[in-house]
mmCIF file of C-alpha atoms in Angstrom:
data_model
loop_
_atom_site.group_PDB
_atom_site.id
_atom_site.type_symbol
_atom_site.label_atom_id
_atom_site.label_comp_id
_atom_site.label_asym_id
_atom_site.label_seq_id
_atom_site.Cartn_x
_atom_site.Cartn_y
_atom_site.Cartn_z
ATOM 1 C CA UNK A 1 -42.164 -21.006 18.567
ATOM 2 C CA UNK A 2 -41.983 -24.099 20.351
ATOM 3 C CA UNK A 3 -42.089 -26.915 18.516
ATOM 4 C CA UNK A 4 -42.106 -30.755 19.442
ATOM 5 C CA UNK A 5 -40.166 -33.639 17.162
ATOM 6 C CA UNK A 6 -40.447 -37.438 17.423
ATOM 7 C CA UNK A 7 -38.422 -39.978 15.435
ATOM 8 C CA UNK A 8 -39.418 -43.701 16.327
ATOM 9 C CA UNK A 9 -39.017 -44.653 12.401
ATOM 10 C CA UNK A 10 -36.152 -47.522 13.292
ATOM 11 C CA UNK A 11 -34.227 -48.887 16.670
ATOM 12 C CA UNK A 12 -33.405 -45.852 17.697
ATOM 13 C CA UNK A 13 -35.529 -43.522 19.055
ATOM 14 C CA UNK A 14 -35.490 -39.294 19.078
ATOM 15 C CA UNK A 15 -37.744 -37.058 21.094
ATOM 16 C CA UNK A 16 -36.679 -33.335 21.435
ATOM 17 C CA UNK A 17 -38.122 -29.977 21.761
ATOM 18 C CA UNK A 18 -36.750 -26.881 20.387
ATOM 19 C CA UNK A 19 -37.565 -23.012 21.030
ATOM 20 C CA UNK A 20 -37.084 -21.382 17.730
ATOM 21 C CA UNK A 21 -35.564 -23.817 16.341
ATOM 22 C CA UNK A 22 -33.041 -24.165 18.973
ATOM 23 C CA UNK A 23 -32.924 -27.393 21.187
ATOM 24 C CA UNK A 24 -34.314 -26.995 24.089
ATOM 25 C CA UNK A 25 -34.173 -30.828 25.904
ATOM 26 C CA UNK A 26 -34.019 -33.468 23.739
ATOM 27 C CA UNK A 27 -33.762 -37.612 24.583
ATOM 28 C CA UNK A 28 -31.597 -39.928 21.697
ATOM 29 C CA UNK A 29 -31.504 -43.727 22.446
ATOM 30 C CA UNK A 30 -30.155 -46.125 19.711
ATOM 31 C CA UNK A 31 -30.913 -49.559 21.726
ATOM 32 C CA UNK A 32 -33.734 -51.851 21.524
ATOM 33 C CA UNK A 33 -37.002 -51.017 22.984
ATOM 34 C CA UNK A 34 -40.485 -51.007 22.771
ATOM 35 C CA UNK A 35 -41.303 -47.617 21.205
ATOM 36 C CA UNK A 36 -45.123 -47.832 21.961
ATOM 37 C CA UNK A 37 -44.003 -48.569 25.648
ATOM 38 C CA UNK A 38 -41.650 -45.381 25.930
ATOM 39 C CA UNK A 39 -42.681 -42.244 23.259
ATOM 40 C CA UNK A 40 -44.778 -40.717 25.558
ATOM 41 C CA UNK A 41 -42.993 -41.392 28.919
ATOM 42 C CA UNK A 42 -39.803 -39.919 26.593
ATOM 43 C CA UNK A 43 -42.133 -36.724 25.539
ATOM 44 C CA UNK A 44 -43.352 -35.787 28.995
ATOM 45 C CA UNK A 45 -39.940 -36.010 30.008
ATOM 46 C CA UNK A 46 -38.537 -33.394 27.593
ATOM 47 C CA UNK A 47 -41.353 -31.666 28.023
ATOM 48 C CA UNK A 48 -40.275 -31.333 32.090
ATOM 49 C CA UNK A 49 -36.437 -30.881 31.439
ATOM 50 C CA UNK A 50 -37.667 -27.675 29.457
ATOM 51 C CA UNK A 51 -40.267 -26.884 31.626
ATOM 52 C CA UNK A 52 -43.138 -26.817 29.697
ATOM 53 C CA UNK A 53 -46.840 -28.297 28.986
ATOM 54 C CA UNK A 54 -48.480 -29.983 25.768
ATOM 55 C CA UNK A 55 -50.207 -26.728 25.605
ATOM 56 C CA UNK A 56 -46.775 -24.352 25.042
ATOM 57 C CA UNK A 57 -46.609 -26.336 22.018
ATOM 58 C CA UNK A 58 -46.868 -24.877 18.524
ATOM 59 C CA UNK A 59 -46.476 -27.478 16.359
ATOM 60 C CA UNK A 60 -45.231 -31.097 15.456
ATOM 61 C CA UNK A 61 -42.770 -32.293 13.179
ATOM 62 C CA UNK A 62 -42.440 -36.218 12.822
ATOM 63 C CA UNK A 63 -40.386 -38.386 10.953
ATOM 64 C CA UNK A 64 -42.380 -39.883 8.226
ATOM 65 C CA UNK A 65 -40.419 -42.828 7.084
ATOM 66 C CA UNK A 66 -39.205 -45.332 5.691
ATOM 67 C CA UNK A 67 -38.429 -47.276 8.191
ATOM 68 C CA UNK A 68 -39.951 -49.924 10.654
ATOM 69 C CA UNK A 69 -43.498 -50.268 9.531
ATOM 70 C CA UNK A 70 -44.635 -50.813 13.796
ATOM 71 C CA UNK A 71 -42.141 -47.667 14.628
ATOM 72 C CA UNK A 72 -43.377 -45.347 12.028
ATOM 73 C CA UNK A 73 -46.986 -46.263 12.806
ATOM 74 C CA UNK A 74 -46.173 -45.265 16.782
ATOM 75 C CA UNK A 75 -44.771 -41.647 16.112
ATOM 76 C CA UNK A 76 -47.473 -41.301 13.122
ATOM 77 C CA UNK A 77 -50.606 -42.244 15.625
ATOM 78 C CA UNK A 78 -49.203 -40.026 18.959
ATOM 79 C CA UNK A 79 -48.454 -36.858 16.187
ATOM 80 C CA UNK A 80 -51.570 -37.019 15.236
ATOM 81 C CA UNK A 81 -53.079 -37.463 18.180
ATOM 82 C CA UNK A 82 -51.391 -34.144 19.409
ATOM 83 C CA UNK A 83 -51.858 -31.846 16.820
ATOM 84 C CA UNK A 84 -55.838 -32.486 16.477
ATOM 85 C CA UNK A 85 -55.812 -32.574 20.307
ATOM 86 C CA UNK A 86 -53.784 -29.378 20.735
ATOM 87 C CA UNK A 87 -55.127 -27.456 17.446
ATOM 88 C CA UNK A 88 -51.802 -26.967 15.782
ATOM 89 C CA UNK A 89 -49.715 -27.834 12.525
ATOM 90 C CA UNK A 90 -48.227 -31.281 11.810
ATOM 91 C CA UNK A 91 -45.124 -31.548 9.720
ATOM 92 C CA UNK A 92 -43.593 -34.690 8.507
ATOM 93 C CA UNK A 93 -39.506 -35.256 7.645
ATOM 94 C CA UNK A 94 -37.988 -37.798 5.785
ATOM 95 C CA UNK A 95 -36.593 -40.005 8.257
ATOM 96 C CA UNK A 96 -33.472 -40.039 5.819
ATOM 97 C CA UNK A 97 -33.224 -36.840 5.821
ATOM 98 C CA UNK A 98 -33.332 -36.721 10.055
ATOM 99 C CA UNK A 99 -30.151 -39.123 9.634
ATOM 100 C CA UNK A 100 -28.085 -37.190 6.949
ATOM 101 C CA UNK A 101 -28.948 -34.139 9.297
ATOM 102 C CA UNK A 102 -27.990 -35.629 12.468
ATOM 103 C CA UNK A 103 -23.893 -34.824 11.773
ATOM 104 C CA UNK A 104 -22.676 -31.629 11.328
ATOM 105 C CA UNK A 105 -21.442 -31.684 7.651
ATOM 106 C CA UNK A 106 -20.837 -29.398 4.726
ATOM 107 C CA UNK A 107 -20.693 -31.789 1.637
ATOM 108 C CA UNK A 108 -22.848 -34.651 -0.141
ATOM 109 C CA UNK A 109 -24.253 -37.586 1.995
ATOM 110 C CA UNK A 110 -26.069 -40.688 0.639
ATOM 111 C CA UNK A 111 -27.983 -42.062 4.106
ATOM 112 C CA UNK A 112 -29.204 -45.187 4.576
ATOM 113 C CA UNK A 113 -31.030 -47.037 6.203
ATOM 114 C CA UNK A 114 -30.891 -51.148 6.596
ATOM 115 C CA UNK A 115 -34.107 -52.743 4.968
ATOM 116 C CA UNK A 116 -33.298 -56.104 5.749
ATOM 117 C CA UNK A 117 -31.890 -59.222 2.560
ATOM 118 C CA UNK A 118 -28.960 -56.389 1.516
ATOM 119 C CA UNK A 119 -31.520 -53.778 0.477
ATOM 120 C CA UNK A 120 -31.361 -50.821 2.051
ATOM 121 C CA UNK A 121 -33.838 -47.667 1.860
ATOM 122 C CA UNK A 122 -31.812 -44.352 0.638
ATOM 123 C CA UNK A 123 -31.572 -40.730 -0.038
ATOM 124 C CA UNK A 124 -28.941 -38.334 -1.269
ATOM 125 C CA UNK A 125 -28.143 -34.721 0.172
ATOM 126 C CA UNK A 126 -26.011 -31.834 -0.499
ATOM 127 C CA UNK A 127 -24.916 -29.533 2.437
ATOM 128 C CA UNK A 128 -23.812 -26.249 1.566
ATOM 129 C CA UNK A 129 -23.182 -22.858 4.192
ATOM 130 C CA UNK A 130 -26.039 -24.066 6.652
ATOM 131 C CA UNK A 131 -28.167 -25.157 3.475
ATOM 132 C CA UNK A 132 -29.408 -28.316 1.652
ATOM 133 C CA UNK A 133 -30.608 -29.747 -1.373
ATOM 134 C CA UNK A 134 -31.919 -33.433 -2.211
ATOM 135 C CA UNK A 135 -29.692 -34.921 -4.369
ATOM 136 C CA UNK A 136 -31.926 -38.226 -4.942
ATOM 137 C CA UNK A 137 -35.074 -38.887 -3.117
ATOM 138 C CA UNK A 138 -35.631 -41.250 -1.170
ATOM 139 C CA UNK A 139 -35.969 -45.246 -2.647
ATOM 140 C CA UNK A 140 -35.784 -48.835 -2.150
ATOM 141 C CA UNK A 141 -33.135 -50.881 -3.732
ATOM 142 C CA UNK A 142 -30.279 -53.293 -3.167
ATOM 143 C CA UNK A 143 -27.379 -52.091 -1.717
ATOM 144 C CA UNK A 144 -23.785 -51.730 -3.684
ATOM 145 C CA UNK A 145 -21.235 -49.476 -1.430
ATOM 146 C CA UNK A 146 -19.570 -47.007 -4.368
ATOM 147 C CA UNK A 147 -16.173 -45.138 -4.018
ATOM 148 C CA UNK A 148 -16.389 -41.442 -3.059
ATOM 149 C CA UNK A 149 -19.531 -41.452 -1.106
ATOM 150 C CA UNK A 150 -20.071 -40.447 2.189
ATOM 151 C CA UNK A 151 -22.628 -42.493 3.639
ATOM 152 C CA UNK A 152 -24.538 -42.353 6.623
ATOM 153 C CA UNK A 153 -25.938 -45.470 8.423
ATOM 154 C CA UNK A 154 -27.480 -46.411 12.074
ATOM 155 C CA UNK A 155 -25.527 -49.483 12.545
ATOM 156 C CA UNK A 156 -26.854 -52.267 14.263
ATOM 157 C CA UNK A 157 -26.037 -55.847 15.317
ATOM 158 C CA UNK A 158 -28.799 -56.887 12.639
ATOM 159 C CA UNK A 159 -27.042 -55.047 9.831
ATOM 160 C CA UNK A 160 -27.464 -57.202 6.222
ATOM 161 C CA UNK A 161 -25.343 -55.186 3.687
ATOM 162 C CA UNK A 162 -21.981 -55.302 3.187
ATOM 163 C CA UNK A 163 -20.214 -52.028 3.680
ATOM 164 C CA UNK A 164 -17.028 -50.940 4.780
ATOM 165 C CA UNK A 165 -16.789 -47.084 4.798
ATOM 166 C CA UNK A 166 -19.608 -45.003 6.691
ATOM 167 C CA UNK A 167 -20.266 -42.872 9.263
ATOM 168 C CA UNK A 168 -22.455 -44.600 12.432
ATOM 169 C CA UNK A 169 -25.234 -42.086 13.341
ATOM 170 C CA UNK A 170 -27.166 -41.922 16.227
ATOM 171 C CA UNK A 171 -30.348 -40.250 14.516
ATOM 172 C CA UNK A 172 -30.903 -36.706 16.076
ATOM 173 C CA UNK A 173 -34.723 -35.350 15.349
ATOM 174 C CA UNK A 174 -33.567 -31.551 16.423
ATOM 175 C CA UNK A 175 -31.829 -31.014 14.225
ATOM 176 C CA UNK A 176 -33.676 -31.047 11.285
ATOM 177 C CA UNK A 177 -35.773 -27.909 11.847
ATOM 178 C CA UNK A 178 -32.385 -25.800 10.861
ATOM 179 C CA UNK A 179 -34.039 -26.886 7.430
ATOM 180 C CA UNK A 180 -37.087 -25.582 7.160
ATOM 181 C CA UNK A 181 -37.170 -26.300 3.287
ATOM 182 C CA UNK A 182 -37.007 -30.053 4.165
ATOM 183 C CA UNK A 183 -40.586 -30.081 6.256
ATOM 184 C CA UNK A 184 -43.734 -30.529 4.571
ATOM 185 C CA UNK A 185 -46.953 -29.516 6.092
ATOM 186 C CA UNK A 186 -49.441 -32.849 6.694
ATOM 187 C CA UNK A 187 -53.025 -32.759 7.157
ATOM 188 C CA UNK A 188 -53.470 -34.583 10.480
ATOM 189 C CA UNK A 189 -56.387 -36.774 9.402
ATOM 190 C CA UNK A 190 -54.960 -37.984 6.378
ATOM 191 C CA UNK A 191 -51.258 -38.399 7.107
ATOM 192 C CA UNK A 192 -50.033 -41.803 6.636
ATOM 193 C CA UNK A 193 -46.467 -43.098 7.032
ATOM 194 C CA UNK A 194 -44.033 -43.281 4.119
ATOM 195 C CA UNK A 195 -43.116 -47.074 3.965
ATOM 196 C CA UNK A 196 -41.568 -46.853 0.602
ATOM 197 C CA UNK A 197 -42.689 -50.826 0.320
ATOM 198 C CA UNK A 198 -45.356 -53.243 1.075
ATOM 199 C CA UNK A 199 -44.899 -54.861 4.831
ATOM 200 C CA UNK A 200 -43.936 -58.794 4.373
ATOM 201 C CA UNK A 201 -47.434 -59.636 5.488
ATOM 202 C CA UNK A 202 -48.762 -57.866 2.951
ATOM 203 C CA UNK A 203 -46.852 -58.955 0.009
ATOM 204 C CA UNK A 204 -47.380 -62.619 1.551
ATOM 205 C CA UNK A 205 -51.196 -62.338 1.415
ATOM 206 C CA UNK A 206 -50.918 -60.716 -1.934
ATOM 207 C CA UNK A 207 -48.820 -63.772 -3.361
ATOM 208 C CA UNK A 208 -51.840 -66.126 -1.906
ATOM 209 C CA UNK A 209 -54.605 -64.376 -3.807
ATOM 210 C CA UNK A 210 -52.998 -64.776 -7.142
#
């Protein structure tokens, strides 16, 4: 089974393909770029290195936030695009989950992402013998670092929490299909993005029409 992942939920983006679950080419950049300018030049690229066409694929597997409302709209829009093009499954991933995933690790992980004013959005996840369970889903909240967690964060120059012990992760879309429990199967023409939160231009025009 060849299947095709894309991760554009934050700055960095993930683009890989795997054969049975195994990576087959995969591209991981964590600078900042324009992801509507360089998802598909990134697919058709992995799709070359592993010498195959948009037809060899079986299905897609995106990362369905939170994250960057513009970023998780690009990945959302091309996924869909494929799999009602191509005829075949969509599945969506947490995009915390794609994090807490992307280091080899037997233990508990709290991942996090950066949502801007010291909140962050965050998920929990126990790694056991090549297996994992959700500790606590995913949520929006302000950020307090506790003792004895292992947390996993994409640092940036913009970060906005305070936070002294983590692990910097690149975010690595492959490797989350070595948990198949984690995948849920979308239907392509309803599938929306999980933003977790209104956008700030939302919440600004809802403030005006009270």
């Amino acid at each position: 089974m060849i299947s095709l992942l894309l991760d554009t939920s934050n700055q960095a983006l993930s683009v890989a393909v795997n054969r049975d679950k195994e990576v087959v080419a995969e591209i991981n950049t964590n600078y900042k770029r324009t992801h509507s300018e360089t998802l598909l030049e990134n697919i058709n690229k992995v799709l070359e290195i592993a010498d195959l066409k948009k037809t060899d694929i079986d299905r897609i597997i995106v990362a369905k936030g939170p994250g960057s409302y513009t970023g998780l709209r690009i990945a959302a829009t091309v996924a869909k695009m494929l799999a009602k093009g191509l005829n075949i499954p969509l599945y969506s991933v947490s995009s915390l989950f794609v994090l807490a995933a992307s280091e080899r690790f037997d233990g508990s992980v709290t991942a996090l992402i950066d949502a801007r004013r010291a909140h962050v959005y965050t998920a929990s996840y126990d790694f056991k013998n090549g297996k994992v369970e959700t500790i606590a889903e995913p949520t929006y909240q302000m950020f307090k670092e506790e003792d004895n967690t292992q947390y996993f964060l994409n640092d940036n120059e913009k970060r906005t929490i305070d936070i002294v012990n983590f692990i910097n992760v690149t975010p690595r879309i492959s490797r989350v299909e070595q948990f198949e429990n984690m995948l849920n199967l979308e239907d392509a023409d309803l599938f929306t993005p999980n933003y977790l939160r209104i956008s700030e231009a939302e919440k600004n025009w809802q403030d005006k029409q009270k």
